[in-house]
mmCIF file with all atom_site columns, C-alpha atoms in Angstrom:
data_model
loop_
_atom_site.group_PDB
_atom_site.id
_atom_site.type_symbol
_atom_site.label_atom_id
_atom_site.label_alt_id
_atom_site.label_comp_id
_atom_site.label_asym_id
_atom_site.label_entity_id
_atom_site.label_seq_id
_atom_site.pdbx_PDB_ins_code
_atom_site.Cartn_x
_atom_site.Cartn_y
_atom_site.Cartn_z
_atom_site.occupancy
_atom_site.B_iso_or_equiv
_atom_site.pdbx_formal_charge
_atom_site.auth_seq_id
_atom_site.auth_comp_id
_atom_site.auth_asym_id
_atom_site.auth_atom_id
_atom_site.pdbx_PDB_model_num
ATOM 1   C CA . MET A 1 1   ? 91.539  88.413 95.491  1.00 0.00 ? 1   MET A CA 1
ATOM 2   C CA . LEU A 1 2   ? 93.470  85.882 93.444  1.00 0.00 ? 2   LEU A CA 1
ATOM 3   C CA . LYS A 1 3   ? 91.506  83.062 94.829  1.00 0.00 ? 3   LYS A CA 1
ATOM 4   C CA . LEU A 1 4   ? 88.429  84.401 93.385  1.00 0.00 ? 4   LEU A CA 1
ATOM 5   C CA . GLU A 1 5   ? 89.570  85.868 90.213  1.00 0.00 ? 5   GLU A CA 1
ATOM 6   C CA . ARG A 1 6   ? 92.186  85.259 87.757  1.00 0.00 ? 6   ARG A CA 1
ATOM 7   C CA . ILE A 1 7   ? 93.884  88.550 87.635  1.00 0.00 ? 7   ILE A CA 1
ATOM 8   C CA . GLU A 1 8   ? 97.188  88.127 86.010  1.00 0.00 ? 8   GLU A CA 1
ATOM 9   C CA . PRO A 1 9   ? 98.277  91.749 86.233  1.00 0.00 ? 9   PRO A CA 1
ATOM 10  C CA . LEU A 1 10  ? 97.597  91.691 89.973  1.00 0.00 ? 10  LEU A CA 1
ATOM 11  C CA . ALA A 1 11  ? 99.660  88.621 90.198  1.00 0.00 ? 11  ALA A CA 1
ATOM 12  C CA . LYS A 1 12  ? 102.518 90.326 88.289  1.00 0.00 ? 12  LYS A CA 1
ATOM 13  C CA . TRP A 1 13  ? 102.168 93.368 90.463  1.00 0.00 ? 13  TRP A CA 1
ATOM 14  C CA . PHE A 1 14  ? 102.610 91.092 93.580  1.00 0.00 ? 14  PHE A CA 1
ATOM 15  C CA . ALA A 1 15  ? 105.573 89.240 91.934  1.00 0.00 ? 15  ALA A CA 1
ATOM 16  C CA . VAL A 1 16  ? 107.478 92.554 91.393  1.00 0.00 ? 16  VAL A CA 1
ATOM 17  C CA . ARG A 1 17  ? 107.346 93.210 95.058  1.00 0.00 ? 17  ARG A CA 1
ATOM 18  C CA . LEU A 1 18  ? 108.180 89.711 96.093  1.00 0.00 ? 18  LEU A CA 1
ATOM 19  C CA . ALA A 1 19  ? 111.120 89.766 93.712  1.00 0.00 ? 19  ALA A CA 1
ATOM 20  C CA . LYS A 1 20  ? 112.306 93.003 95.503  1.00 0.00 ? 20  LYS A CA 1
ATOM 21  C CA . ILE A 1 21  ? 112.024 91.310 98.819  1.00 0.00 ? 21  ILE A CA 1
ATOM 22  C CA . VAL A 1 22  ? 114.008 88.257 97.692  1.00 0.00 ? 22  VAL A CA 1
ATOM 23  C CA . THR A 1 23  ? 116.548 90.393 95.995  1.00 0.00 ? 23  THR A CA 1
ATOM 24  C CA . GLN A 1 24  ? 117.216 92.536 99.022  1.00 0.00 ? 24  GLN A CA 1
ATOM 25  C CA . ASN A 1 25  ? 117.453 89.534 101.372 1.00 0.00 ? 25  ASN A CA 1
ATOM 26  C CA . ALA A 1 26  ? 119.498 87.242 99.026  1.00 0.00 ? 26  ALA A CA 1
ATOM 27  C CA . ASP A 1 27  ? 121.403 85.764 101.699 1.00 0.00 ? 27  ASP A CA 1
ATOM 28  C CA . ALA A 1 28  ? 118.350 84.458 103.509 1.00 0.00 ? 28  ALA A CA 1
ATOM 29  C CA . LEU A 1 29  ? 116.028 83.974 100.400 1.00 0.00 ? 29  LEU A CA 1
ATOM 30  C CA . GLY A 1 30  ? 118.618 82.907 97.826  1.00 0.00 ? 30  GLY A CA 1
ATOM 31  C CA . ALA A 1 31  ? 117.169 80.001 95.772  1.00 0.00 ? 31  ALA A CA 1
ATOM 32  C CA . ASP A 1 32  ? 117.808 77.722 92.797  1.00 0.00 ? 32  ASP A CA 1
ATOM 33  C CA . VAL A 1 33  ? 114.271 76.998 91.889  1.00 0.00 ? 33  VAL A CA 1
ATOM 34  C CA . VAL A 1 34  ? 110.536 78.473 92.519  1.00 0.00 ? 34  VAL A CA 1
ATOM 35  C CA . VAL A 1 35  ? 107.855 75.964 93.253  1.00 0.00 ? 35  VAL A CA 1
ATOM 36  C CA . PRO A 1 36  ? 104.210 77.034 93.797  1.00 0.00 ? 36  PRO A CA 1
ATOM 37  C CA . VAL A 1 37  ? 101.985 75.282 96.362  1.00 0.00 ? 37  VAL A CA 1
ATOM 38  C CA . PRO A 1 38  ? 99.863  72.845 94.356  1.00 0.00 ? 38  PRO A CA 1
ATOM 39  C CA . LEU A 1 39  ? 96.107  73.398 94.568  1.00 0.00 ? 39  LEU A CA 1
ATOM 40  C CA . ASP A 1 40  ? 93.609  70.463 95.044  1.00 0.00 ? 40  ASP A CA 1
ATOM 41  C CA . ARG A 1 41  ? 92.743  69.106 91.562  1.00 0.00 ? 41  ARG A CA 1
ATOM 42  C CA . ASP A 1 42  ? 89.169  69.571 92.048  1.00 0.00 ? 42  ASP A CA 1
ATOM 43  C CA . ARG A 1 43  ? 89.445  73.117 93.197  1.00 0.00 ? 43  ARG A CA 1
ATOM 44  C CA . GLU A 1 44  ? 91.834  73.916 90.333  1.00 0.00 ? 44  GLU A CA 1
ATOM 45  C CA . LYS A 1 45  ? 89.438  72.437 87.731  1.00 0.00 ? 45  LYS A CA 1
ATOM 46  C CA . GLU A 1 46  ? 86.547  74.393 89.287  1.00 0.00 ? 46  GLU A CA 1
ATOM 47  C CA . ARG A 1 47  ? 88.599  77.706 89.318  1.00 0.00 ? 47  ARG A CA 1
ATOM 48  C CA . GLY A 1 48  ? 90.481  77.223 86.098  1.00 0.00 ? 48  GLY A CA 1
ATOM 49  C CA . TYR A 1 49  ? 93.860  78.146 87.678  1.00 0.00 ? 49  TYR A CA 1
ATOM 50  C CA . ASN A 1 50  ? 96.153  77.825 90.703  1.00 0.00 ? 50  ASN A CA 1
ATOM 51  C CA . GLN A 1 51  ? 96.658  81.198 92.364  1.00 0.00 ? 51  GLN A CA 1
ATOM 52  C CA . ALA A 1 52  ? 100.162 80.147 93.616  1.00 0.00 ? 52  ALA A CA 1
ATOM 53  C CA . ASP A 1 53  ? 101.152 79.445 90.038  1.00 0.00 ? 53  ASP A CA 1
ATOM 54  C CA . LEU A 1 54  ? 99.904  82.772 88.897  1.00 0.00 ? 54  LEU A CA 1
ATOM 55  C CA . LEU A 1 55  ? 102.234 84.355 91.426  1.00 0.00 ? 55  LEU A CA 1
ATOM 56  C CA . SER A 1 56  ? 105.241 82.029 91.070  1.00 0.00 ? 56  SER A CA 1
ATOM 57  C CA . LYS A 1 57  ? 105.571 82.060 87.185  1.00 0.00 ? 57  LYS A CA 1
ATOM 58  C CA . PRO A 1 58  ? 106.212 85.926 86.959  1.00 0.00 ? 58  PRO A CA 1
ATOM 59  C CA . LEU A 1 59  ? 108.329 85.770 90.011  1.00 0.00 ? 59  LEU A CA 1
ATOM 60  C CA . ALA A 1 60  ? 110.596 83.019 88.622  1.00 0.00 ? 60  ALA A CA 1
ATOM 61  C CA . LYS A 1 61  ? 110.961 84.985 85.563  1.00 0.00 ? 61  LYS A CA 1
ATOM 62  C CA . LEU A 1 62  ? 111.935 88.029 87.452  1.00 0.00 ? 62  LEU A CA 1
ATOM 63  C CA . LEU A 1 63  ? 114.413 86.345 89.513  1.00 0.00 ? 63  LEU A CA 1
ATOM 64  C CA . LYS A 1 64  ? 115.662 84.464 86.388  1.00 0.00 ? 64  LYS A CA 1
ATOM 65  C CA . LEU A 1 65  ? 115.114 81.156 88.078  1.00 0.00 ? 65  LEU A CA 1
ATOM 66  C CA . PRO A 1 66  ? 113.566 77.852 86.715  1.00 0.00 ? 66  PRO A CA 1
ATOM 67  C CA . HIS A 1 67  ? 109.791 77.516 87.536  1.00 0.00 ? 67  HIS A CA 1
ATOM 68  C CA . ARG A 1 68  ? 108.807 74.007 88.521  1.00 0.00 ? 68  ARG A CA 1
ATOM 69  C CA . GLY A 1 69  ? 105.029 74.143 88.753  1.00 0.00 ? 69  GLY A CA 1
ATOM 70  C CA . VAL A 1 70  ? 104.434 70.523 88.691  1.00 0.00 ? 70  VAL A CA 1
ATOM 71  C CA . LEU A 1 71  ? 107.213 69.480 91.094  1.00 0.00 ? 71  LEU A CA 1
ATOM 72  C CA . LEU A 1 72  ? 104.995 68.936 94.233  1.00 0.00 ? 72  LEU A CA 1
ATOM 73  C CA . VAL A 1 73  ? 101.726 67.200 93.912  1.00 0.00 ? 73  VAL A CA 1
ATOM 74  C CA . ARG A 1 74  ? 98.749  66.585 96.229  1.00 0.00 ? 74  ARG A CA 1
ATOM 75  C CA . LYS A 1 75  ? 98.545  62.759 97.293  1.00 0.00 ? 75  LYS A CA 1
ATOM 76  C CA . ARG A 1 76  ? 94.945  63.361 98.763  1.00 0.00 ? 76  ARG A CA 1
ATOM 77  C CA . LEU A 1 77  ? 92.315  65.929 98.704  1.00 0.00 ? 77  LEU A CA 1
ATOM 78  C CA . ARG A 1 78  ? 92.323  69.082 100.791 1.00 0.00 ? 78  ARG A CA 1
ATOM 79  C CA . PRO A 1 79  ? 90.395  68.833 104.009 1.00 0.00 ? 79  PRO A CA 1
ATOM 80  C CA . ALA A 1 80  ? 87.724  71.278 104.675 1.00 0.00 ? 80  ALA A CA 1
ATOM 81  C CA . LYS A 1 81  ? 89.586  74.080 106.336 1.00 0.00 ? 81  LYS A CA 1
ATOM 82  C CA . LEU A 1 82  ? 86.413  75.786 107.639 1.00 0.00 ? 82  LEU A CA 1
ATOM 83  C CA . VAL A 1 83  ? 85.388  73.091 109.863 1.00 0.00 ? 83  VAL A CA 1
ATOM 84  C CA . LEU A 1 84  ? 89.093  72.332 111.437 1.00 0.00 ? 84  LEU A CA 1
ATOM 85  C CA . THR A 1 85  ? 90.664  73.745 114.378 1.00 0.00 ? 85  THR A CA 1
ATOM 86  C CA . LEU A 1 86  ? 94.218  75.004 113.811 1.00 0.00 ? 86  LEU A CA 1
ATOM 87  C CA . ARG A 1 87  ? 95.689  71.938 115.374 1.00 0.00 ? 87  ARG A CA 1
ATOM 88  C CA . GLU A 1 88  ? 93.571  69.615 113.295 1.00 0.00 ? 88  GLU A CA 1
ATOM 89  C CA . ARG A 1 89  ? 94.552  71.483 110.072 1.00 0.00 ? 89  ARG A CA 1
ATOM 90  C CA . TRP A 1 90  ? 98.165  70.690 110.949 1.00 0.00 ? 90  TRP A CA 1
ATOM 91  C CA . THR A 1 91  ? 97.361  67.125 111.410 1.00 0.00 ? 91  THR A CA 1
ATOM 92  C CA . ALA A 1 92  ? 95.235  66.857 108.337 1.00 0.00 ? 92  ALA A CA 1
ATOM 93  C CA . VAL A 1 93  ? 97.821  68.061 105.889 1.00 0.00 ? 93  VAL A CA 1
ATOM 94  C CA . ARG A 1 94  ? 100.721 66.003 107.264 1.00 0.00 ? 94  ARG A CA 1
ATOM 95  C CA . GLY A 1 95  ? 101.790 63.874 104.516 1.00 0.00 ? 95  GLY A CA 1
ATOM 96  C CA . THR A 1 96  ? 99.630  65.285 101.869 1.00 0.00 ? 96  THR A CA 1
ATOM 97  C CA . PHE A 1 97  ? 102.298 66.273 99.490  1.00 0.00 ? 97  PHE A CA 1
ATOM 98  C CA . GLU A 1 98  ? 104.972 64.519 97.532  1.00 0.00 ? 98  GLU A CA 1
ATOM 99  C CA . ILE A 1 99  ? 107.394 65.186 94.740  1.00 0.00 ? 99  ILE A CA 1
ATOM 100 C CA . ARG A 1 100 ? 106.194 64.162 91.282  1.00 0.00 ? 100 ARG A CA 1
ATOM 101 C CA . PRO A 1 101 ? 107.858 60.848 90.480  1.00 0.00 ? 101 PRO A CA 1
ATOM 102 C CA . GLY A 1 102 ? 111.032 61.299 88.511  1.00 0.00 ? 102 GLY A CA 1
ATOM 103 C CA . SER A 1 103 ? 111.624 65.064 89.728  1.00 0.00 ? 103 SER A CA 1
ATOM 104 C CA . GLN A 1 104 ? 114.839 65.890 91.131  1.00 0.00 ? 104 GLN A CA 1
ATOM 105 C CA . VAL A 1 105 ? 115.295 68.481 93.912  1.00 0.00 ? 105 VAL A CA 1
ATOM 106 C CA . ASP A 1 106 ? 118.696 67.010 95.326  1.00 0.00 ? 106 ASP A CA 1
ATOM 107 C CA . ASN A 1 107 ? 120.776 69.575 97.045  1.00 0.00 ? 107 ASN A CA 1
ATOM 108 C CA . ARG A 1 108 ? 118.682 72.622 95.307  1.00 0.00 ? 108 ARG A CA 1
ATOM 109 C CA . ARG A 1 109 ? 117.393 75.564 97.450  1.00 0.00 ? 109 ARG A CA 1
ATOM 110 C CA . VAL A 1 110 ? 113.798 75.881 96.800  1.00 0.00 ? 110 VAL A CA 1
ATOM 111 C CA . LEU A 1 111 ? 111.621 79.060 97.035  1.00 0.00 ? 111 LEU A CA 1
ATOM 112 C CA . LEU A 1 112 ? 108.111 77.856 97.732  1.00 0.00 ? 112 LEU A CA 1
ATOM 113 C CA . LEU A 1 113 ? 105.486 80.309 97.064  1.00 0.00 ? 113 LEU A CA 1
ATOM 114 C CA . ASP A 1 114 ? 101.806 80.573 98.151  1.00 0.00 ? 114 ASP A CA 1
ATOM 115 C CA . ASP A 1 115 ? 99.193  83.324 97.930  1.00 0.00 ? 115 ASP A CA 1
ATOM 116 C CA . ILE A 1 116 ? 98.155  83.362 101.686 1.00 0.00 ? 116 ILE A CA 1
ATOM 117 C CA . MET A 1 117 ? 99.451  81.545 104.917 1.00 0.00 ? 117 MET A CA 1
ATOM 118 C CA . THR A 1 118 ? 96.579  80.721 107.092 1.00 0.00 ? 118 THR A CA 1
ATOM 119 C CA . THR A 1 119 ? 98.216  78.363 109.842 1.00 0.00 ? 119 THR A CA 1
ATOM 120 C CA . GLY A 1 120 ? 101.340 77.524 108.097 1.00 0.00 ? 120 GLY A CA 1
ATOM 121 C CA . ALA A 1 121 ? 100.543 73.711 108.049 1.00 0.00 ? 121 ALA A CA 1
ATOM 122 C CA . THR A 1 122 ? 100.435 73.562 104.102 1.00 0.00 ? 122 THR A CA 1
ATOM 123 C CA . LEU A 1 123 ? 103.698 75.306 103.797 1.00 0.00 ? 123 LEU A CA 1
ATOM 124 C CA . ASP A 1 124 ? 105.210 73.006 106.455 1.00 0.00 ? 124 ASP A CA 1
ATOM 125 C CA . ALA A 1 125 ? 103.945 69.954 104.770 1.00 0.00 ? 125 ALA A CA 1
ATOM 126 C CA . CYS A 1 126 ? 105.170 70.978 101.444 1.00 0.00 ? 126 CYS A CA 1
ATOM 127 C CA . SER A 1 127 ? 108.537 71.962 102.858 1.00 0.00 ? 127 SER A CA 1
ATOM 128 C CA . LYS A 1 128 ? 108.842 68.603 104.457 1.00 0.00 ? 128 LYS A CA 1
ATOM 129 C CA . ALA A 1 129 ? 108.158 66.763 101.201 1.00 0.00 ? 129 ALA A CA 1
ATOM 130 C CA . LEU A 1 130 ? 110.760 68.846 99.558  1.00 0.00 ? 130 LEU A CA 1
ATOM 131 C CA . ARG A 1 131 ? 113.515 68.299 102.325 1.00 0.00 ? 131 ARG A CA 1
ATOM 132 C CA . ASP A 1 132 ? 112.443 64.557 102.309 1.00 0.00 ? 132 ASP A CA 1
ATOM 133 C CA . ALA A 1 133 ? 113.195 64.381 98.549  1.00 0.00 ? 133 ALA A CA 1
ATOM 134 C CA . GLY A 1 134 ? 116.700 65.938 99.076  1.00 0.00 ? 134 GLY A CA 1
ATOM 135 C CA . ALA A 1 135 ? 116.226 69.708 98.863  1.00 0.00 ? 135 ALA A CA 1
ATOM 136 C CA . LYS A 1 136 ? 119.203 71.632 100.552 1.00 0.00 ? 136 LYS A CA 1
ATOM 137 C CA . SER A 1 137 ? 116.697 74.202 101.875 1.00 0.00 ? 137 SER A CA 1
ATOM 138 C CA . VAL A 1 138 ? 113.248 75.368 101.570 1.00 0.00 ? 138 VAL A CA 1
ATOM 139 C CA . VAL A 1 139 ? 112.093 79.158 101.916 1.00 0.00 ? 139 VAL A CA 1
ATOM 140 C CA . ALA A 1 140 ? 108.405 79.793 101.954 1.00 0.00 ? 140 ALA A CA 1
ATOM 141 C CA . LEU A 1 141 ? 107.170 83.081 100.694 1.00 0.00 ? 141 LEU A CA 1
ATOM 142 C CA . THR A 1 142 ? 103.529 84.473 100.627 1.00 0.00 ? 142 THR A CA 1
ATOM 143 C CA . VAL A 1 143 ? 101.759 87.602 99.736  1.00 0.00 ? 143 VAL A CA 1
ATOM 144 C CA . ALA A 1 144 ? 99.664  87.644 102.708 1.00 0.00 ? 144 ALA A CA 1
ATOM 145 C CA . ARG A 1 145 ? 99.154  86.066 106.173 1.00 0.00 ? 145 ARG A CA 1
ATOM 146 C CA . ALA A 1 146 ? 95.646  85.615 107.612 1.00 0.00 ? 146 ALA A CA 1
ATOM 147 C CA . ALA A 1 147 ? 94.841  86.977 110.869 1.00 0.00 ? 147 ALA A CA 1
ATOM 148 C CA . HIS A 1 148 ? 93.672  84.829 113.647 1.00 0.00 ? 148 HIS A CA 1
ATOM 149 C CA . ASP A 1 149 ? 90.984  86.344 115.880 1.00 0.00 ? 149 ASP A CA 1
ATOM 150 C CA . PRO A 1 150 ? 92.242  89.849 115.050 1.00 0.00 ? 150 PRO A CA 1
ATOM 151 C CA . LEU A 1 151 ? 89.548  91.552 117.220 1.00 0.00 ? 151 LEU A CA 1
ATOM 152 C CA . PRO A 1 152 ? 87.649  90.275 120.086 1.00 0.00 ? 152 PRO A CA 1
ATOM 153 C CA . ALA A 1 153 ? 83.947  89.724 119.666 1.00 0.00 ? 153 ALA A CA 1
ATOM 154 C CA . ALA A 1 154 ? 81.526  92.359 120.957 1.00 0.00 ? 154 ALA A CA 1
ATOM 155 C CA . GLY A 1 155 ? 81.546  92.350 124.662 1.00 0.00 ? 155 GLY A CA 1
ATOM 156 C CA . GLU A 1 156 ? 84.850  90.481 125.092 1.00 0.00 ? 156 GLU A CA 1
ATOM 157 C CA . SER A 1 157 ? 88.178  91.809 126.298 1.00 0.00 ? 157 SER A CA 1
#
């Protein structure tokens, strides 16, 4: 969907629904700032956009919160997820993200946004970087969650 095409009306449609969820669960999801998960630089150049950023900008606007699209940065390239096991993915992204030098998150509640959660490793690594930089709390929100082996292969039970 958004990973393959820059469909801004679809991103806004999702943002409206996410804003409703945040508003209805303000005690648990309350935030001071909205931050998208950064995309690998090469992938963003290739694609021309960051799908998490497409979602987070209208969400921040709807929630009347500041949007910090460049707060988090990747220190190294994203590993090829297709060749890694779930455990290897967690190890591979550990320490991949950091706060852009000079940025402040001290004592702020961060709403971290991504399009799809596969294993949770990326969101965990981003959250750790934000907490290590002084964020009071980090809540991650995604549009979808990938299913792991949703159906057994033919002949398996």
